[in-house]
Coordinates of N, CA and C and ligand atoms in Angstrom, one line a residue:
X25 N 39.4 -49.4 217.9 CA 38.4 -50.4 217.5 C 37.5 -50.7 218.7
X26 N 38.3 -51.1 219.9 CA 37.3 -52.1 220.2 C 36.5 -50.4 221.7
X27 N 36.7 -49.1 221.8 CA 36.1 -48.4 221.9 C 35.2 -48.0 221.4
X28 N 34.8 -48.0 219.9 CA 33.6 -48.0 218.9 C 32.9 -49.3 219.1
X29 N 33.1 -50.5 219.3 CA 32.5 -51.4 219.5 C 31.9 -51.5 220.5
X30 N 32.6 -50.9 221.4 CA 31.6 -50.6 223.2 C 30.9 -49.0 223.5
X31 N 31.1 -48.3 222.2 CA 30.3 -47.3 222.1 C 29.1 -47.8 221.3
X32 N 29.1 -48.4 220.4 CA 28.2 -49.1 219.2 C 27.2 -50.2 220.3
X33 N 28.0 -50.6 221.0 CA 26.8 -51.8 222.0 C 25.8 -50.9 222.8
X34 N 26.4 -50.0 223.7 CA 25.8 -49.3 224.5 C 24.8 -48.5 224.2
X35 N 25.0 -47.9 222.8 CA 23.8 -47.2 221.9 C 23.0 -47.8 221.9
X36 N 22.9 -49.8 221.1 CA 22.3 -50.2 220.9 C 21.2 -50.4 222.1
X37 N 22.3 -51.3 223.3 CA 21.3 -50.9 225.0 C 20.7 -50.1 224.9
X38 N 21.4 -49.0 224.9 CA 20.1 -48.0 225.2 C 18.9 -47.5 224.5
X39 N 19.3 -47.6 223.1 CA 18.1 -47.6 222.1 C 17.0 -48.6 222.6
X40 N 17.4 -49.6 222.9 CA 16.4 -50.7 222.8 C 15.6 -50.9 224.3
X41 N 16.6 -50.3 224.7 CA 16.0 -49.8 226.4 C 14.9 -48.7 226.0
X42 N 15.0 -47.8 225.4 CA 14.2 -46.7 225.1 C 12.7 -46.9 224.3
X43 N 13.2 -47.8 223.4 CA 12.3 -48.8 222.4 C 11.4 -49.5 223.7
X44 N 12.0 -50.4 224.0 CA 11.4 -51.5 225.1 C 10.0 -50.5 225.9
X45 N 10.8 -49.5 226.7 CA 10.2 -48.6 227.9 C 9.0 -48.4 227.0
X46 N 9.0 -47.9 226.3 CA 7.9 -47.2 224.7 C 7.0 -48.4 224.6
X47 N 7.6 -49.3 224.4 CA 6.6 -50.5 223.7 C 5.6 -50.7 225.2
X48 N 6.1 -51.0 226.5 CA 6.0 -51.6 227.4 C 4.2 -51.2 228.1
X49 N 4.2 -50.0 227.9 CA 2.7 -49.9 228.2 C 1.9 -50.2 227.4
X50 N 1.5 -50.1 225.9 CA 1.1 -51.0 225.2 C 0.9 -51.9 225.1
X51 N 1.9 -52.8 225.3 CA 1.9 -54.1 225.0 C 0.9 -55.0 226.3
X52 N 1.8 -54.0 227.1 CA 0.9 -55.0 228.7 C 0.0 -54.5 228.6
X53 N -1.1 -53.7 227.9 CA -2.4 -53.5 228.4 C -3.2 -54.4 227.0
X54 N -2.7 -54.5 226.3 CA -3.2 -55.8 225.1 C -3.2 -57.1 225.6
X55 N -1.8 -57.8 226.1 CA -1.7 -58.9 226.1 C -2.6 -59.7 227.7
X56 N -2.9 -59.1 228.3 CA -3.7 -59.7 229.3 C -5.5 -60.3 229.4
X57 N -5.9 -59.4 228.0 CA -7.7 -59.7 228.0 C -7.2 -60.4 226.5
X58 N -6.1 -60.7 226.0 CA -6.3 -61.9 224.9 C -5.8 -62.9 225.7
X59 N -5.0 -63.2 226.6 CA -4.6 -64.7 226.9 C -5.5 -65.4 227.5
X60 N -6.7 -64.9 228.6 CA -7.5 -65.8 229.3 C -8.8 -66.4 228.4
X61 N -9.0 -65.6 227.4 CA -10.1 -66.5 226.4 C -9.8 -67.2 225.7
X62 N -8.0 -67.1 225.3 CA -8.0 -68.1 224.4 C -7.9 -69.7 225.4
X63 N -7.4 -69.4 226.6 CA -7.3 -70.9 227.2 C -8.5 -71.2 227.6
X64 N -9.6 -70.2 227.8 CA -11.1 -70.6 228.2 C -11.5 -71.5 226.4
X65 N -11.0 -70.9 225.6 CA -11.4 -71.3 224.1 C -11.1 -73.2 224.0
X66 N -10.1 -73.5 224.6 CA -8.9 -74.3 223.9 C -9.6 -76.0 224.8
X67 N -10.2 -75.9 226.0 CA -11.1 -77.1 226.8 C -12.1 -77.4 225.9
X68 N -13.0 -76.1 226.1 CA -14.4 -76.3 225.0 C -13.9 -77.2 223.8
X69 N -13.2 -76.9 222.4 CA -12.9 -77.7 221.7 C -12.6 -79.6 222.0
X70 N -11.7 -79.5 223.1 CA -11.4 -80.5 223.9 C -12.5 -81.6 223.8
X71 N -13.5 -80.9 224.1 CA -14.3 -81.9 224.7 C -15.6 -82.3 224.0
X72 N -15.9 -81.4 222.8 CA -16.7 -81.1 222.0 C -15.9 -82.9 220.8
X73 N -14.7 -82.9 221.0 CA -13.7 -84.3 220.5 C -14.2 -85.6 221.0
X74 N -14.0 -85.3 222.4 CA -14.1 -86.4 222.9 C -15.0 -87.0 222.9
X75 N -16.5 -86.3 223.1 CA -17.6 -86.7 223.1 C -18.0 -87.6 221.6
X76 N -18.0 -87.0 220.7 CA -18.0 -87.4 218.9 C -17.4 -88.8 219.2
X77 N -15.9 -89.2 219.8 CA -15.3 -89.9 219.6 C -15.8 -91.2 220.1
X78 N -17.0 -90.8 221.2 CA -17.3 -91.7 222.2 C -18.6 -92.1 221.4
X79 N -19.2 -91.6 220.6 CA -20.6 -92.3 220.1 C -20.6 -93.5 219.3
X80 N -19.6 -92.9 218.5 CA -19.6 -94.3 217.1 C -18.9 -95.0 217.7
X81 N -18.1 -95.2 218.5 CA -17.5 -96.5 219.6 C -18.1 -97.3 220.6
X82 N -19.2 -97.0 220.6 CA -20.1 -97.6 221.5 C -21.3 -98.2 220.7
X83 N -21.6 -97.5 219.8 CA -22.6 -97.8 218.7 C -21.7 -99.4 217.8
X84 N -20.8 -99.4 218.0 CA -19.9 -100.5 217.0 C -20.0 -101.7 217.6
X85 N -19.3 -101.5 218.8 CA -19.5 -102.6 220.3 C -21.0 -103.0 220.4
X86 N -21.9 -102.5 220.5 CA -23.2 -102.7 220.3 C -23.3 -103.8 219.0
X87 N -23.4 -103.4 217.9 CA -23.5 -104.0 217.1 C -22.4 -105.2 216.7
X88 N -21.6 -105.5 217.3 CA -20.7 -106.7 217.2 C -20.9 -107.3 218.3
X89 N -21.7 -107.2 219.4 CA -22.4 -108.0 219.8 C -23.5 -108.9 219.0
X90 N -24.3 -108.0 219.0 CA -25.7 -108.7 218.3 C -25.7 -109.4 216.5
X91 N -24.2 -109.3 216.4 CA -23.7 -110.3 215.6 C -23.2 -111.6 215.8
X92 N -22.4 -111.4 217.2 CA -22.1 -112.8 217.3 C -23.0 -113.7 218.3
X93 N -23.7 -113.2 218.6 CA -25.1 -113.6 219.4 C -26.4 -114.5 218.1
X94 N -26.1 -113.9 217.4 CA -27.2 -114.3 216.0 C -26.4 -115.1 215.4
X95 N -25.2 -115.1 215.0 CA -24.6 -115.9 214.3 C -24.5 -117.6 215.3
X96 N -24.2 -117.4 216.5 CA -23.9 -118.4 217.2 C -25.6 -119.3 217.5
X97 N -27.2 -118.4 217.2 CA -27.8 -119.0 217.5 C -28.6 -120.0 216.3
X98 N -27.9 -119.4 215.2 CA -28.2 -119.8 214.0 C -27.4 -121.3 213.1
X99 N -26.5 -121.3 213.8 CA -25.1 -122.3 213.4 C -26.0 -123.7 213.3
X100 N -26.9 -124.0 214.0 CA -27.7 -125.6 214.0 C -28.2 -125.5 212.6
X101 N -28.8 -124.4 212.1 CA -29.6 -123.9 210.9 C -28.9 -124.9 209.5
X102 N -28.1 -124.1 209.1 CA -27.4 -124.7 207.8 C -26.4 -123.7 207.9
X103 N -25.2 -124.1 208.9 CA -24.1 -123.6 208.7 C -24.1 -122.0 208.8
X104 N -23.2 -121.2 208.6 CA -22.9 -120.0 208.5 C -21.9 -119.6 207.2
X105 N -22.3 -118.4 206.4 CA -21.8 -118.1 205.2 C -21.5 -116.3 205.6
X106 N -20.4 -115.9 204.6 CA -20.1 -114.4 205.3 C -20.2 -113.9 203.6
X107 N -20.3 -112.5 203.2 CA -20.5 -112.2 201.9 C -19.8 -110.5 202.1
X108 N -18.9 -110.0 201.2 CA -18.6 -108.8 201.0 C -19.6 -108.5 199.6
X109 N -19.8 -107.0 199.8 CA -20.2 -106.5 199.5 C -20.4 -104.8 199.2
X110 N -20.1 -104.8 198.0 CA -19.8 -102.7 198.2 C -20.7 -102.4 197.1
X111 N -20.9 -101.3 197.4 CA -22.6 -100.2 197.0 C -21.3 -98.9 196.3
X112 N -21.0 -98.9 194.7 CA -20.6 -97.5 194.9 C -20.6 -97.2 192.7
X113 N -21.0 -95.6 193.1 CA -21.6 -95.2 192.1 C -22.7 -95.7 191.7
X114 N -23.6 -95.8 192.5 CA -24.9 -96.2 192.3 C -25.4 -97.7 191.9
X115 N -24.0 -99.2 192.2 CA -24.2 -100.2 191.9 C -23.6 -100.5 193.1
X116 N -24.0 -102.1 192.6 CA -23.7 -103.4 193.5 C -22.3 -103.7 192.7
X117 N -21.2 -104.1 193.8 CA -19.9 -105.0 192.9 C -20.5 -106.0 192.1
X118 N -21.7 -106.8 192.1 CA -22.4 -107.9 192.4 C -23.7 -108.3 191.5
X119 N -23.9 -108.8 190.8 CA -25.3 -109.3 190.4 C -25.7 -110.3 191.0
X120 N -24.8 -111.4 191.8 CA -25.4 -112.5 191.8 C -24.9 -112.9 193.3
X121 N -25.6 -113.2 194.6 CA -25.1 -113.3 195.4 C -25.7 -115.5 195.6
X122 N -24.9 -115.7 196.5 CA -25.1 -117.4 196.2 C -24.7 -117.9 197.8
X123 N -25.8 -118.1 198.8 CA -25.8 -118.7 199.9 C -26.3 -119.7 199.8
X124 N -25.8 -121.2 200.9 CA -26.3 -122.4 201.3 C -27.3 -122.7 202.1
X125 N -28.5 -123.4 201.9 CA -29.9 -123.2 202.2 C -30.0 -123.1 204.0
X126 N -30.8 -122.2 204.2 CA -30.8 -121.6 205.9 C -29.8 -121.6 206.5
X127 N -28.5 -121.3 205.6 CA -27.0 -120.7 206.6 C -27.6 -119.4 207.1
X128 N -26.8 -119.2 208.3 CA -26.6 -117.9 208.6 C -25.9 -117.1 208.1
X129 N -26.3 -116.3 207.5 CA -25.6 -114.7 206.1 C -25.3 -113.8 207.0
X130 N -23.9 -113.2 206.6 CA -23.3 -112.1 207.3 C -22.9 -111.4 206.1
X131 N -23.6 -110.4 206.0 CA -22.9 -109.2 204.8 C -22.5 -108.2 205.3
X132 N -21.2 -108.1 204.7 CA -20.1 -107.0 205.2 C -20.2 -106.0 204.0
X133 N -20.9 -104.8 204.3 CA -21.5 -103.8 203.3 C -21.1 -102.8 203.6
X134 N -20.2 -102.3 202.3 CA -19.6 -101.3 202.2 C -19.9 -100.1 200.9
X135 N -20.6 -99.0 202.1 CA -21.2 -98.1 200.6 C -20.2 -97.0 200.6
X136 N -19.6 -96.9 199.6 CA -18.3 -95.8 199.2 C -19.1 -94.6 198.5
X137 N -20.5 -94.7 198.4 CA -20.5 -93.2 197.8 C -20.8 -92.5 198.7
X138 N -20.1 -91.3 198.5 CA -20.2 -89.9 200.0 C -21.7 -89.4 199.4
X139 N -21.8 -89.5 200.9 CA -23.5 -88.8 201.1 C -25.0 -89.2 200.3
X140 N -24.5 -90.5 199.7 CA -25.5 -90.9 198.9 C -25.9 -92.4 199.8
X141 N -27.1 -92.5 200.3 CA -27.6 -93.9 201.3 C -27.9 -94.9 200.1
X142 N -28.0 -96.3 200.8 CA -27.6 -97.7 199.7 C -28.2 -98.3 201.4
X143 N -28.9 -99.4 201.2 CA -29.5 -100.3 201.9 C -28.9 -102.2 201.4
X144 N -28.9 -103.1 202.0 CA -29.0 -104.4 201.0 C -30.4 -105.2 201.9
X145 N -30.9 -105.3 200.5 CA -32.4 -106.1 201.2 C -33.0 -107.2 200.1
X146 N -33.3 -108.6 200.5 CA -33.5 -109.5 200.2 C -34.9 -109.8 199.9
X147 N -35.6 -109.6 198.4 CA -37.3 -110.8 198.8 C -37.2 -111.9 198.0
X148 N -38.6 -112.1 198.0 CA -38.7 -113.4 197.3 C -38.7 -113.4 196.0
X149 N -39.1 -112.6 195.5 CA -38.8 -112.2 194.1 C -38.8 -110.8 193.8
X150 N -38.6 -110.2 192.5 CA -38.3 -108.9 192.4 C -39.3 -108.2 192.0
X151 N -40.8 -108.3 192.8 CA -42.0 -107.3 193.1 C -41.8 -106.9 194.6
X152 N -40.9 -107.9 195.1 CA -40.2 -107.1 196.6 C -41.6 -107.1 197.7
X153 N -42.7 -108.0 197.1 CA -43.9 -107.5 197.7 C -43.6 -108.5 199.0
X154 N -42.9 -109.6 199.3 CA -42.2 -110.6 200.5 C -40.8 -110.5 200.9
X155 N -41.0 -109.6 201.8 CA -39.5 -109.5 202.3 C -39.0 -111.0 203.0
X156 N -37.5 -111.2 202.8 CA -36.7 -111.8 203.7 C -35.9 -111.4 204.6
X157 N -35.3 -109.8 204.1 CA -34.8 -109.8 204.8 C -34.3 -108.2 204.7
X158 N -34.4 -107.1 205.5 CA -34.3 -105.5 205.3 C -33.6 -105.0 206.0
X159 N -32.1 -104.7 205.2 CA -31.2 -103.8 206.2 C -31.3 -102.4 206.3
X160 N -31.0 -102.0 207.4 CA -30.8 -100.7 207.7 C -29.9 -99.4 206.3
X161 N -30.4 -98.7 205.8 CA -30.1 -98.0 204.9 C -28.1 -96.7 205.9
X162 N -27.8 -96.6 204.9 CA -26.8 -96.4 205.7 C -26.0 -95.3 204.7
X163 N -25.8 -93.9 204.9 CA -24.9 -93.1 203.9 C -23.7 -93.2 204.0
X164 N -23.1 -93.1 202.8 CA -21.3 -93.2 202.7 C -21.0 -91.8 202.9
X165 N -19.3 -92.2 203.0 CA -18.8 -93.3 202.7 C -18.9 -94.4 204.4
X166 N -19.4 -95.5 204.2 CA -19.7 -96.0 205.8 C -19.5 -97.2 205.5
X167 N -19.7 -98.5 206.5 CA -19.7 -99.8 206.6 C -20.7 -100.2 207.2
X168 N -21.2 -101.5 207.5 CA -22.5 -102.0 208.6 C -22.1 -103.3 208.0
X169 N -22.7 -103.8 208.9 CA -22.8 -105.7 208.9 C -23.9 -105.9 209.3
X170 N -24.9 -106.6 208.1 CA -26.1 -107.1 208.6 C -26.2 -108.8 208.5
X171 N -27.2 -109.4 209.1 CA -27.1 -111.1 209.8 C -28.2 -111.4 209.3
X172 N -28.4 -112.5 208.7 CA -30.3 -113.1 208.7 C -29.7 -114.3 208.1
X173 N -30.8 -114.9 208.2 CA -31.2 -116.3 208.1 C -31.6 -116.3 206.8
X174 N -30.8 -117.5 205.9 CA -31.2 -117.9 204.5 C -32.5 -118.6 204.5
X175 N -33.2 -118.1 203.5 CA -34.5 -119.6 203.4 C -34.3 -120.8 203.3
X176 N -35.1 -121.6 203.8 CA -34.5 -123.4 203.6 C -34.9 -123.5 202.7
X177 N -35.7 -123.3 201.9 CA -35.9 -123.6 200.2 C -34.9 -123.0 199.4
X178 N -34.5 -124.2 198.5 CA -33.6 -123.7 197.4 C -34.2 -122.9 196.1
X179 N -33.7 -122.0 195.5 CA -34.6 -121.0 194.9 C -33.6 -119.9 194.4
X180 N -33.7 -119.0 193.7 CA -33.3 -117.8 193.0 C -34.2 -116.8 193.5
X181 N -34.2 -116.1 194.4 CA -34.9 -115.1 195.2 C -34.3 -113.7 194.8
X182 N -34.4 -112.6 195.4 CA -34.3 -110.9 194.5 C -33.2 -110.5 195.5
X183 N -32.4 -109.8 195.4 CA -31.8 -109.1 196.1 C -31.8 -107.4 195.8
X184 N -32.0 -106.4 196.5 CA -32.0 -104.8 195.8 C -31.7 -104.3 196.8
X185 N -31.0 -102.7 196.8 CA -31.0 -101.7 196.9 C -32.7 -100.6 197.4
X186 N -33.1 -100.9 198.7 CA -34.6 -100.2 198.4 C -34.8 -98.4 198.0
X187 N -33.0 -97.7 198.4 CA -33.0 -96.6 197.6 C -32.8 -96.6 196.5
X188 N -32.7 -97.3 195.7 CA -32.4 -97.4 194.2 C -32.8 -99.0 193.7
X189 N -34.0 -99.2 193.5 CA -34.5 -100.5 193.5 C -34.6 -100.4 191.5
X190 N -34.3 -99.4 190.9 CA -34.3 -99.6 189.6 C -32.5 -100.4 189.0
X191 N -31.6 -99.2 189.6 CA -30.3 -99.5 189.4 C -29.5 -100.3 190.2
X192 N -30.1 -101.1 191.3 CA -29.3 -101.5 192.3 C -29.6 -103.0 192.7
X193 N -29.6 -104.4 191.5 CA -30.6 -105.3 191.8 C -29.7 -106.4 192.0
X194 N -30.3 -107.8 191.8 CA -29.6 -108.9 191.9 C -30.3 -110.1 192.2
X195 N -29.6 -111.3 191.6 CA -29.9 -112.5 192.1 C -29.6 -113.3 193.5
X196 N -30.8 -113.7 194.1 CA -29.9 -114.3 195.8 C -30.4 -115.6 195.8
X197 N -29.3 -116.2 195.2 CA -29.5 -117.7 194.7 C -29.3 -118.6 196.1
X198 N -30.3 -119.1 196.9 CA -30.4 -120.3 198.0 C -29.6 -122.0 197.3
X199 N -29.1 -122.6 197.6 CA -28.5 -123.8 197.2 C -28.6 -124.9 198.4
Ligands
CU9 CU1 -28.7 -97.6 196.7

């Protein structure tokens, strides 16, 4: 038994010695002009990341500044009021939005449709020919927070969508 067993190993040694020797120029003349590109490949990606990561983080900080800078200069006005708000399938959650006369409005606007832009913009009535107030249009799915100042007059003013000013409307009732 255990002389077949040490004849059976030593075959295998050597076969695989013989195998190995065979493989061995091949293999080392492949494996050396693929490993240096792929680590030249693998930084590039790296950093192509980091960069992306660093725009809309700076762009955010930006704008949460110049929120609480407008909010804080407006507070003598009539108070401050905050409003959600989402844009999706081509509507408002909302027909009727209802602020306290010259508070400071903070709408937290959320447009869920992918790749379709949605704006929220305030006039005086719904010929839209007197703005109050014009946000930044913005494609989903995304968020933004826009700030302005309520009119001191009490009143039922227009609120719309200026991409979609047929489907996208509302009441912005001053109190
Ligand atoms: Cu829209």
């Amino acid at each position: 038994m255990r002389p077949n067993i040490i004849l059976l190993v030593a075959l295998l040694v050597v076969s695989a010695g013989v195998l190995a020797a065979g493989c061995t120029l091949p293999s080392g003349n492949v494996t050396p002009p693929t490993a240096p590109p792929t680590g030249t490949e693998t930084p590039s990606v790296t950093e192509t990341t980091v960069a992306g990561t660093g725009t809309p983080a700076a762009t955010a900080t930006t704008a949460g500044t110049d929120v609480t800078t407008t909010t804080t200069t407006g507070v003598a006005g009539g108070g401050a009021t905050t409003i959600d708000l989402t844009a999706e399938n081509i509507a408002f959650d909302t027909s009727t939005i209802t602020v306290p006369a010259g508070a400071e409005v903070t709408v937290n606007f959320n447009n869920m449709d992918d790749g379709t832009p949605h704006n929220f913009a305030v006039y005086t009535d719904s010929s839209a020919a007197e703005e109050i107030f014009v946000g930044d249009t913005i494609t989903g799915p995304d968020t933004t927070t826009y700030t302005f100042t309520a009119p001191e007059e009490p009143g039922t003013y227009f609120f719309r969508c200026d991409v979609h000013p047929q489907q996208m409307t509302g009441d912005f009732i001053v109190q």
